[in-house]
CSV table of C-alpha atoms and ligand atoms in Angstrom, one decimal:
chain,number,residue,atom,x,y,z
A,24,UNK,CA,-69.7,-4.7,84.3
A,25,UNK,CA,-69.9,-1.5,85.4
A,26,UNK,CA,-67.6,-0.1,82.9
A,27,UNK,CA,-67.4,3.5,82.1
A,28,UNK,CA,-66.3,2.6,78.0
A,29,UNK,CA,-67.9,4.4,76.1
A,30,UNK,CA,-66.2,3.5,72.8
A,31,UNK,CA,-65.6,0.0,71.2
A,32,UNK,CA,-61.8,-0.2,71.5
A,33,UNK,CA,-60.9,-3.2,74.1
A,34,UNK,CA,-59.4,-2.6,77.3
A,35,UNK,CA,-56.5,-2.6,75.6
A,36,UNK,CA,-55.3,-1.9,71.8
A,37,UNK,CA,-52.8,-2.4,69.4
A,38,UNK,CA,-50.7,0.7,69.4
A,39,UNK,CA,-50.5,2.7,66.0
A,40,UNK,CA,-47.0,4.3,64.7
A,41,UNK,CA,-49.2,8.0,64.9
A,42,UNK,CA,-49.3,6.9,69.4
A,43,UNK,CA,-45.8,6.4,69.0
A,44,UNK,CA,-44.9,9.7,67.7
A,45,UNK,CA,-47.4,11.2,70.3
A,46,UNK,CA,-45.1,9.3,73.4
A,47,UNK,CA,-41.4,9.8,71.2
A,48,UNK,CA,-41.7,12.9,71.7
A,49,UNK,CA,-43.9,13.6,75.1
A,50,UNK,CA,-41.0,11.3,76.5
A,51,UNK,CA,-38.1,13.8,75.4
A,52,UNK,CA,-39.9,16.9,75.9
A,53,UNK,CA,-40.8,15.9,79.6
A,54,UNK,CA,-37.3,15.4,79.9
A,55,UNK,CA,-36.4,18.8,79.0
A,56,UNK,CA,-38.9,19.5,81.3
A,57,UNK,CA,-37.9,17.9,84.4
A,58,UNK,CA,-35.1,19.5,83.4
A,59,UNK,CA,-35.7,23.4,83.5
A,60,UNK,CA,-38.3,23.0,86.0
A,61,UNK,CA,-37.1,19.7,88.5
A,62,UNK,CA,-34.1,22.2,89.2
A,63,UNK,CA,-35.2,26.0,90.0
A,64,UNK,CA,-35.3,27.3,92.7
A,65,UNK,CA,-38.2,29.1,92.3
A,66,UNK,CA,-40.2,25.7,92.9
A,67,UNK,CA,-40.6,23.0,95.6
A,68,UNK,CA,-42.9,21.3,93.6
A,69,UNK,CA,-44.1,20.5,90.0
A,70,UNK,CA,-47.6,18.6,88.4
A,71,UNK,CA,-47.4,16.1,85.3
A,72,UNK,CA,-51.8,15.9,84.5
A,73,UNK,CA,-52.5,12.7,81.8
A,74,UNK,CA,-56.0,13.7,81.8
A,75,UNK,CA,-56.8,10.9,79.6
A,76,UNK,CA,-54.2,8.3,80.9
A,77,UNK,CA,-55.5,5.4,79.1
A,78,UNK,CA,-54.6,1.9,80.7
A,79,UNK,CA,-50.6,2.6,80.6
A,80,UNK,CA,-49.7,-0.6,77.9
A,81,UNK,CA,-50.4,-1.3,74.4
A,82,UNK,CA,-51.3,-5.4,73.3
A,83,UNK,CA,-48.2,-6.0,72.4
A,84,UNK,CA,-46.6,-4.7,75.2
A,85,UNK,CA,-45.6,-1.0,74.4
A,86,UNK,CA,-45.7,1.3,77.0
A,87,UNK,CA,-48.4,4.2,77.0
A,88,UNK,CA,-47.7,8.0,77.7
A,89,UNK,CA,-48.3,7.7,82.7
A,90,UNK,CA,-45.4,5.4,81.9
A,91,UNK,CA,-43.9,7.4,79.2
A,92,UNK,CA,-44.1,10.1,81.7
A,93,UNK,CA,-42.3,8.6,84.9
A,94,UNK,CA,-40.0,6.8,83.3
A,95,UNK,CA,-38.8,10.4,81.6
A,96,UNK,CA,-38.1,11.7,85.2
A,97,UNK,CA,-37.3,8.5,86.8
A,98,UNK,CA,-34.2,7.7,84.1
A,99,UNK,CA,-33.2,11.1,84.0
A,100,UNK,CA,-29.5,11.1,83.9
A,101,UNK,CA,-29.8,15.2,85.9
A,102,UNK,CA,-32.2,13.0,88.3
A,103,UNK,CA,-30.1,13.5,91.2
A,104,UNK,CA,-30.1,17.0,91.1
A,105,UNK,CA,-34.1,16.8,91.6
A,106,UNK,CA,-34.1,15.8,95.4
A,107,UNK,CA,-35.6,19.0,96.4
A,108,UNK,CA,-38.6,19.6,94.2
A,109,UNK,CA,-41.9,17.1,94.8
A,110,UNK,CA,-43.4,15.4,91.2
A,111,UNK,CA,-47.0,15.5,91.5
A,112,UNK,CA,-48.2,13.1,88.5
A,113,UNK,CA,-52.0,12.5,88.6
A,114,UNK,CA,-53.7,10.0,86.2
A,115,UNK,CA,-57.0,10.6,85.2
A,116,UNK,CA,-59.0,7.6,83.1
A,117,UNK,CA,-62.7,7.2,83.1
A,118,UNK,CA,-62.7,3.6,82.6
A,119,UNK,CA,-62.3,1.6,85.3
A,120,UNK,CA,-60.3,-1.9,84.2
A,121,UNK,CA,-58.4,0.9,81.6
A,122,UNK,CA,-57.5,2.4,85.5
A,123,UNK,CA,-56.4,-1.5,86.7
A,124,UNK,CA,-54.2,-1.8,83.6
A,125,UNK,CA,-52.5,1.1,84.3
A,126,UNK,CA,-51.9,0.6,88.3
A,127,UNK,CA,-50.6,-2.5,87.6
A,128,UNK,CA,-47.9,-1.3,84.9
A,129,UNK,CA,-47.4,1.2,87.1
A,130,UNK,CA,-45.9,-1.4,89.5
A,131,UNK,CA,-44.1,-3.6,87.5
A,132,UNK,CA,-42.4,-0.2,86.8
A,133,UNK,CA,-41.9,0.1,90.4
A,134,UNK,CA,-40.7,-3.3,91.2
A,135,UNK,CA,-38.2,-2.9,87.6
A,136,UNK,CA,-36.8,-0.2,88.9
A,137,UNK,CA,-37.1,-0.2,92.5
A,138,UNK,CA,-39.1,2.0,95.0
A,139,UNK,CA,-39.7,5.2,93.2
A,140,UNK,CA,-37.9,8.4,95.3
A,141,UNK,CA,-40.2,9.7,98.4
A,142,UNK,CA,-41.1,12.9,96.2
A,143,UNK,CA,-42.7,11.0,93.3
A,144,UNK,CA,-46.0,11.5,94.3
A,145,UNK,CA,-49.1,9.4,92.6
A,146,UNK,CA,-52.6,10.3,92.7
A,147,UNK,CA,-54.6,7.4,90.4
A,148,UNK,CA,-58.4,9.2,89.5
A,149,UNK,CA,-61.3,7.4,88.1
A,150,UNK,CA,-63.6,10.1,87.0
A,151,UNK,CA,-64.5,11.7,83.6
A,152,UNK,CA,-61.8,14.9,82.6
A,153,UNK,CA,-65.0,17.3,82.6
A,154,UNK,CA,-65.7,16.4,86.6
A,155,UNK,CA,-62.4,15.9,87.4
A,156,UNK,CA,-60.9,19.6,86.1
A,157,UNK,CA,-64.3,20.9,88.1
A,158,UNK,CA,-63.3,19.6,91.0
A,159,UNK,CA,-59.3,20.7,91.0
A,160,UNK,CA,-60.9,24.8,89.9
A,161,UNK,CA,-63.1,24.3,93.0
A,162,UNK,CA,-60.7,22.8,95.5
A,163,UNK,CA,-58.0,25.7,94.1
A,164,UNK,CA,-58.1,28.8,96.8
A,165,UNK,CA,-58.4,32.4,94.4
A,166,UNK,CA,-55.1,33.5,95.4
A,167,UNK,CA,-52.8,30.2,95.2
A,168,UNK,CA,-50.1,29.8,92.6
A,169,UNK,CA,-50.3,26.7,90.8
A,170,UNK,CA,-46.8,25.3,90.8
A,171,UNK,CA,-45.7,24.3,87.4
A,172,UNK,CA,-48.5,22.2,85.9
A,173,UNK,CA,-48.1,20.4,82.2
A,174,UNK,CA,-51.5,18.7,81.5
A,175,UNK,CA,-51.2,15.6,78.2
A,176,UNK,CA,-54.6,15.9,77.4
A,177,UNK,CA,-54.5,12.9,74.9
A,178,UNK,CA,-59.0,12.1,74.5
A,179,UNK,CA,-60.7,10.0,71.8
A,180,UNK,CA,-61.5,12.1,69.2
A,181,UNK,CA,-63.4,15.7,70.2
A,182,UNK,CA,-65.7,15.4,73.4
A,183,UNK,CA,-65.0,16.2,76.3
A,184,UNK,CA,-61.8,18.6,76.4
A,185,UNK,CA,-64.3,21.9,75.8
A,186,UNK,CA,-62.6,25.1,75.9
A,187,UNK,CA,-64.2,26.5,78.6
A,188,UNK,CA,-62.3,24.3,81.4
A,189,UNK,CA,-59.1,24.7,80.0
A,190,UNK,CA,-59.2,28.0,79.7
A,191,UNK,CA,-59.7,28.0,83.3
A,192,UNK,CA,-57.6,25.1,84.4
A,193,UNK,CA,-54.7,26.6,82.2
A,194,UNK,CA,-55.1,30.0,83.4
A,195,UNK,CA,-52.5,29.9,86.2
A,196,UNK,CA,-49.1,31.1,84.2
A,197,UNK,CA,-46.8,28.1,84.9
A,198,UNK,CA,-49.3,25.4,82.9
A,199,UNK,CA,-48.6,24.2,79.8
A,200,UNK,CA,-50.3,21.7,77.5
A,201,UNK,CA,-49.7,19.4,74.8
A,202,UNK,CA,-53.4,18.6,73.8
A,203,UNK,CA,-54.5,16.0,70.9
A,204,UNK,CA,-56.5,17.5,67.9
A,205,UNK,CA,-58.6,15.4,66.5
A,206,UNK,CA,-58.6,17.1,62.7
A,207,UNK,CA,-60.2,15.1,60.3
A,208,UNK,CA,-63.4,14.4,62.7
A,209,UNK,CA,-63.2,18.3,62.8
A,210,UNK,CA,-62.4,19.0,59.1
A,211,UNK,CA,-65.5,15.7,58.5
A,212,UNK,CA,-68.6,17.0,61.1
A,213,UNK,CA,-68.0,20.7,61.6
A,214,UNK,CA,-70.4,22.2,58.9
A,215,UNK,CA,-72.7,19.0,59.4
A,216,UNK,CA,-74.9,20.5,61.9
A,217,UNK,CA,-75.1,17.7,63.6
A,218,UNK,CA,-72.5,17.3,66.4
A,219,UNK,CA,-72.9,21.1,67.0
A,220,UNK,CA,-72.9,21.5,70.0
A,221,UNK,CA,-69.2,19.3,70.5
A,222,UNK,CA,-67.9,21.7,68.3
A,223,UNK,CA,-68.8,24.9,69.5
A,224,UNK,CA,-67.7,23.3,73.2
A,225,UNK,CA,-64.3,22.6,71.3
A,226,UNK,CA,-63.2,25.6,70.0
A,227,UNK,CA,-65.6,28.0,72.5
A,228,UNK,CA,-67.1,30.1,69.5
A,229,UNK,CA,-69.5,29.4,66.5
A,230,UNK,CA,-67.2,30.1,64.2
A,231,UNK,CA,-66.3,27.2,62.6
A,232,UNK,CA,-69.5,27.2,60.4
A,233,UNK,CA,-68.3,29.0,59.2
A,234,UNK,CA,-65.2,27.1,58.0
A,235,UNK,CA,-64.6,27.3,53.2
A,236,UNK,CA,-66.6,24.3,51.9
A,237,UNK,CA,-63.9,21.8,51.1
A,238,UNK,CA,-60.0,21.5,50.2
A,239,UNK,CA,-56.6,23.3,51.5
A,240,UNK,CA,-59.2,26.7,52.5
A,241,UNK,CA,-61.2,24.9,54.5
A,242,UNK,CA,-57.9,22.6,56.0
A,243,UNK,CA,-55.9,26.2,57.0
A,244,UNK,CA,-58.9,27.5,58.6
A,245,UNK,CA,-60.3,24.9,61.1
A,246,UNK,CA,-56.9,24.6,62.2
A,247,UNK,CA,-55.7,28.5,62.4
A,248,UNK,CA,-59.0,29.0,64.4
A,249,UNK,CA,-58.6,26.2,67.4
A,250,UNK,CA,-54.7,27.5,67.0
A,251,UNK,CA,-56.3,31.8,67.5
A,252,UNK,CA,-59.0,30.2,69.8
A,253,UNK,CA,-55.9,28.6,72.4
A,254,UNK,CA,-54.4,32.1,71.5
A,255,UNK,CA,-57.1,34.5,72.0
A,256,UNK,CA,-59.2,32.3,75.1
A,257,UNK,CA,-57.0,30.0,76.7
A,258,UNK,CA,-54.9,33.0,77.0
A,259,UNK,CA,-51.7,31.6,75.8
A,260,UNK,CA,-48.6,33.9,74.3
A,261,UNK,CA,-47.5,30.9,72.8
A,262,UNK,CA,-49.0,28.4,70.3
A,263,UNK,CA,-48.1,25.9,67.9
A,264,UNK,CA,-49.7,22.5,66.2
A,265,UNK,CA,-47.9,19.9,64.7
A,266,UNK,CA,-48.8,17.7,62.1
A,267,UNK,CA,-48.7,14.5,61.8
A,268,UNK,CA,-48.9,12.9,58.4
A,269,UNK,CA,-49.3,9.5,57.8
A,270,UNK,CA,-46.6,7.4,55.5
A,271,UNK,CA,-50.2,8.6,52.7
A,272,UNK,CA,-49.1,11.8,53.3
A,273,UNK,CA,-52.3,12.8,55.1
A,274,UNK,CA,-52.7,14.8,58.2
A,275,UNK,CA,-53.5,12.3,60.5
A,276,UNK,CA,-53.7,14.7,63.5
A,277,UNK,CA,-52.8,18.0,64.9
A,278,UNK,CA,-50.6,18.0,68.8
A,279,UNK,CA,-51.2,21.3,69.4
A,280,UNK,CA,-48.5,23.1,72.0
A,281,UNK,CA,-49.5,25.9,74.2
A,282,UNK,CA,-47.5,27.4,77.0
A,283,UNK,CA,-46.1,31.3,78.2
A,284,UNK,CA,-42.8,30.1,78.6
A,285,UNK,CA,-40.7,31.1,75.8
A,286,UNK,CA,-37.6,28.7,77.1
A,287,UNK,CA,-40.4,26.0,77.7
A,288,UNK,CA,-41.1,26.8,73.4
A,289,UNK,CA,-37.8,26.3,72.8
A,290,UNK,CA,-37.0,23.0,74.5
A,291,UNK,CA,-40.7,21.8,72.2
A,292,UNK,CA,-40.0,22.5,69.2
A,293,UNK,CA,-36.3,21.0,69.6
A,294,UNK,CA,-37.4,17.6,70.1
A,295,UNK,CA,-39.6,18.2,66.8
A,296,UNK,CA,-36.6,18.4,65.3
A,297,UNK,CA,-34.6,15.7,67.3
A,298,UNK,CA,-37.7,12.8,66.5
A,299,UNK,CA,-36.4,10.1,64.1
A,300,UNK,CA,-39.9,10.1,61.5
A,301,UNK,CA,-40.2,6.2,60.4
A,302,UNK,CA,-41.1,5.3,56.7
A,303,UNK,CA,-45.1,6.0,58.3
A,304,UNK,CA,-45.0,9.4,60.3
A,305,UNK,CA,-43.4,12.5,60.4
A,306,UNK,CA,-44.1,16.3,62.1
A,307,UNK,CA,-44.6,19.0,59.9
A,308,UNK,CA,-45.4,22.7,60.7
A,309,UNK,CA,-44.9,25.8,58.2
A,310,UNK,CA,-43.7,28.9,57.9
A,311,UNK,CA,-45.0,31.7,55.8
A,312,UNK,CA,-47.1,28.8,53.4
A,313,UNK,CA,-44.0,27.1,53.5
A,314,UNK,CA,-43.8,23.7,54.2
A,315,UNK,CA,-41.3,22.4,57.4
A,316,UNK,CA,-40.6,19.0,57.9
A,317,UNK,CA,-39.5,17.9,61.3
A,318,UNK,CA,-36.7,15.5,60.8
A,319,UNK,CA,-32.8,15.4,62.2
A,320,UNK,CA,-30.4,17.4,60.7
A,321,UNK,CA,-33.7,19.2,58.3
A,322,UNK,CA,-33.1,21.9,56.3
A,323,UNK,CA,-33.0,25.7,57.3
A,324,UNK,CA,-33.9,27.3,54.1
A,325,UNK,CA,-37.3,28.3,54.9
A,326,UNK,CA,-36.3,29.7,58.0
A,327,UNK,CA,-33.4,32.2,55.9
A,328,UNK,CA,-35.9,33.1,53.0
A,329,UNK,CA,-38.2,34.3,56.3
A,330,UNK,CA,-35.8,36.2,58.5
A,331,UNK,CA,-34.6,38.4,55.3
A,332,UNK,CA,-38.2,39.5,55.8
A,333,UNK,CA,-39.4,39.9,58.3
A,334,UNK,CA,-36.1,41.9,58.9
A,335,UNK,CA,-36.1,44.0,56.1
A,336,UNK,CA,-33.3,47.0,56.4
A,337,UNK,CA,-33.0,46.8,60.1
A,338,UNK,CA,-30.1,46.1,62.9
A,339,UNK,CA,-31.3,43.2,65.4
A,340,UNK,CA,-29.4,42.2,68.7
A,341,UNK,CA,-28.8,38.4,67.9
A,342,UNK,CA,-30.4,37.8,71.0
A,343,UNK,CA,-33.7,39.5,69.4
A,344,UNK,CA,-33.3,37.4,66.5
A,345,UNK,CA,-33.0,34.2,68.2
A,346,UNK,CA,-36.0,35.3,70.2
A,347,UNK,CA,-37.7,36.2,67.3
A,348,UNK,CA,-37.4,32.6,65.7
A,349,UNK,CA,-38.2,30.4,68.9
A,350,UNK,CA,-41.2,32.9,69.1
A,351,UNK,CA,-43.1,33.0,65.5
A,352,UNK,CA,-41.5,30.1,63.5
A,353,UNK,CA,-41.2,26.5,64.2
A,354,UNK,CA,-37.4,26.8,64.5
A,355,UNK,CA,-35.6,26.6,67.6
A,356,UNK,CA,-32.6,28.9,69.1
A,357,UNK,CA,-29.8,26.1,67.9
A,358,UNK,CA,-30.8,26.3,64.5
A,359,UNK,CA,-30.6,29.9,64.4
A,360,UNK,CA,-26.9,30.8,64.9
A,361,UNK,CA,-24.5,27.3,62.6
A,362,UNK,CA,-27.0,26.7,60.7
A,363,UNK,CA,-28.9,29.9,59.7
A,364,UNK,CA,-26.5,33.2,60.3
A,365,UNK,CA,-23.2,32.5,59.9
A,366,UNK,CA,-23.5,30.9,56.4
A,367,UNK,CA,-26.2,33.9,54.6
A,368,UNK,CA,-22.8,35.9,56.6
A,369,UNK,CA,-20.3,34.4,54.7
A,370,UNK,CA,-22.2,34.6,52.0
A,371,UNK,CA,-22.9,38.5,51.7
A,372,UNK,CA,-26.3,38.3,52.0
A,373,UNK,CA,-26.5,40.0,55.7
A,374,UNK,CA,-23.7,41.4,57.3
A,375,UNK,CA,-23.3,41.7,61.4
A,376,UNK,CA,-22.4,44.3,63.5
A,377,UNK,CA,-19.8,44.9,66.2
A,378,UNK,CA,-18.7,41.4,65.2
A,379,UNK,CA,-14.7,39.9,65.2
A,380,UNK,CA,-15.7,37.2,63.1
A,381,UNK,CA,-17.1,37.2,60.1
A,382,UNK,CA,-20.4,33.9,60.7
A,383,UNK,CA,-19.7,34.4,64.2
A,384,UNK,CA,-22.6,36.4,66.2
A,385,UNK,CA,-21.2,35.9,70.0
A,386,UNK,CA,-23.7,37.9,72.4
A,387,UNK,CA,-23.4,42.1,71.9
A,388,UNK,CA,-24.0,41.4,67.8
A,389,UNK,CA,-26.1,42.7,65.5
A,390,UNK,CA,-27.1,41.3,62.2
A,391,UNK,CA,-27.6,43.5,60.0
A,392,UNK,CA,-30.4,42.4,57.5
A,393,UNK,CA,-30.9,44.2,53.6
B,429,LIG,C1,-56.3,8.6,73.0
B,429,LIG,S1,-56.3,7.0,74.8
B,429,LIG,C2,-55.5,7.4,75.4
B,429,LIG,C3,-53.5,7.1,75.0
B,429,LIG,C4,-52.7,7.1,76.3
B,429,LIG,N1,-52.4,8.7,77.1
B,429,LIG,C5,-51.5,7.2,75.9
B,429,LIG,O1,-50.7,8.2,75.6
B,429,LIG,O2,-50.8,5.8,76.0
B,429,LIG,C6,-57.8,7.5,75.3
B,429,LIG,C7,-58.5,7.2,76.6
B,429,LIG,O3,-59.0,7.9,77.5
B,429,LIG,C8,-60.0,7.3,78.1
B,429,LIG,N2,-61.8,8.3,77.9
B,429,LIG,C9,-61.9,8.7,77.4
B,429,LIG,N3,-63.4,10.0,77.9
B,429,LIG,C10,-63.1,10.2,78.7
B,429,LIG,C11,-63.3,11.3,80.2
B,429,LIG,N4,-63.8,12.0,79.7
B,429,LIG,N5,-62.2,11.3,80.9
B,429,LIG,C12,-61.1,10.4,81.5
B,429,LIG,N6,-61.0,9.5,80.5
B,429,LIG,C13,-61.1,9.7,79.4
B,429,LIG,C14,-60.1,6.1,77.1
B,429,LIG,O4,-60.8,5.7,77.9
B,429,LIG,C15,-58.6,6.0,76.9
B,429,LIG,O5,-58.2,5.3,77.6
């Protein structure tokens, strides 16, 4: 049939709760991302690349990531303000039947919403992601400054996403990426020896073979190694992993988010905290070995403890406190003042410098940590 399918799934398959979780995050984050970059006078275009786009639809009609991304823009409450920016969507899917299904889904969306605005440009590719990546690199001029580009990298499994390629593709400052990390396969096979070549490409190092044999130490080693490689080889300033945990309590996979923009990093975490976990999945992170569960209205107790240790004995300008929380913890800026510092300040656990009112930390104030 000419299909390049390398998996055993049908062209369109049933959605799983963990895919829905990915889509919730993508939808929410892209809404914020389009608002940051779509109105910026510094950029006349932005790019969204879905490298493993899928068929655009699941068995019961649920929409796939390309449609989620398009809707995030086309139904954005501020879309009228984005008219001065070109939005380039690149959807790549190597299975021809899935690509056809995706194109049909995009046409359905066009029928539903009407003709897309002229600044929304679509490109479909039917390539192996690796080849597509090489071509993108080959076609770029050495001095070209790539527009803000969001890569959604969502393969089945752990093949086809070699770190070396990702590093080259994402070398431009304004590139960021949300990537699926197939932790369970990595955990199962990393020291088995039979797929070393794929893992070597995935991690960009042989160090995965040194993972402890079992238990939490093995889990942490493999997760942290990938994170470290994204920082060191990928040269991303900010990297965070979010564990998607099944209802059974087992880690289903990790999503790694990588960026060089503190504001974007803050927005991604804000969206993570706004997700409404269902009974079948939740996202988790950790802070100094303390588990942090992402849920609306979630606790900031671990952050309080962390701040006391991180800044012990120092007087720190409020903006530095906020930026450090964004850069180094699972929390986002909106959780710092009212939810965390104010109750600590009122309880006398921390002090304030230049403050008019106890519990309030406007610009110009500092936090006095014991
Ligand atoms: C996990 S699914 C993508 C789901 C989609 N991103 C979504 O969220 O709705 C992975 C897709 O990547 C395609 N694929 C697998 N290997 C690929 C490769 N090397 N290059 C491009 N596409 C690939 C598969 O055919 C499949 O449709």
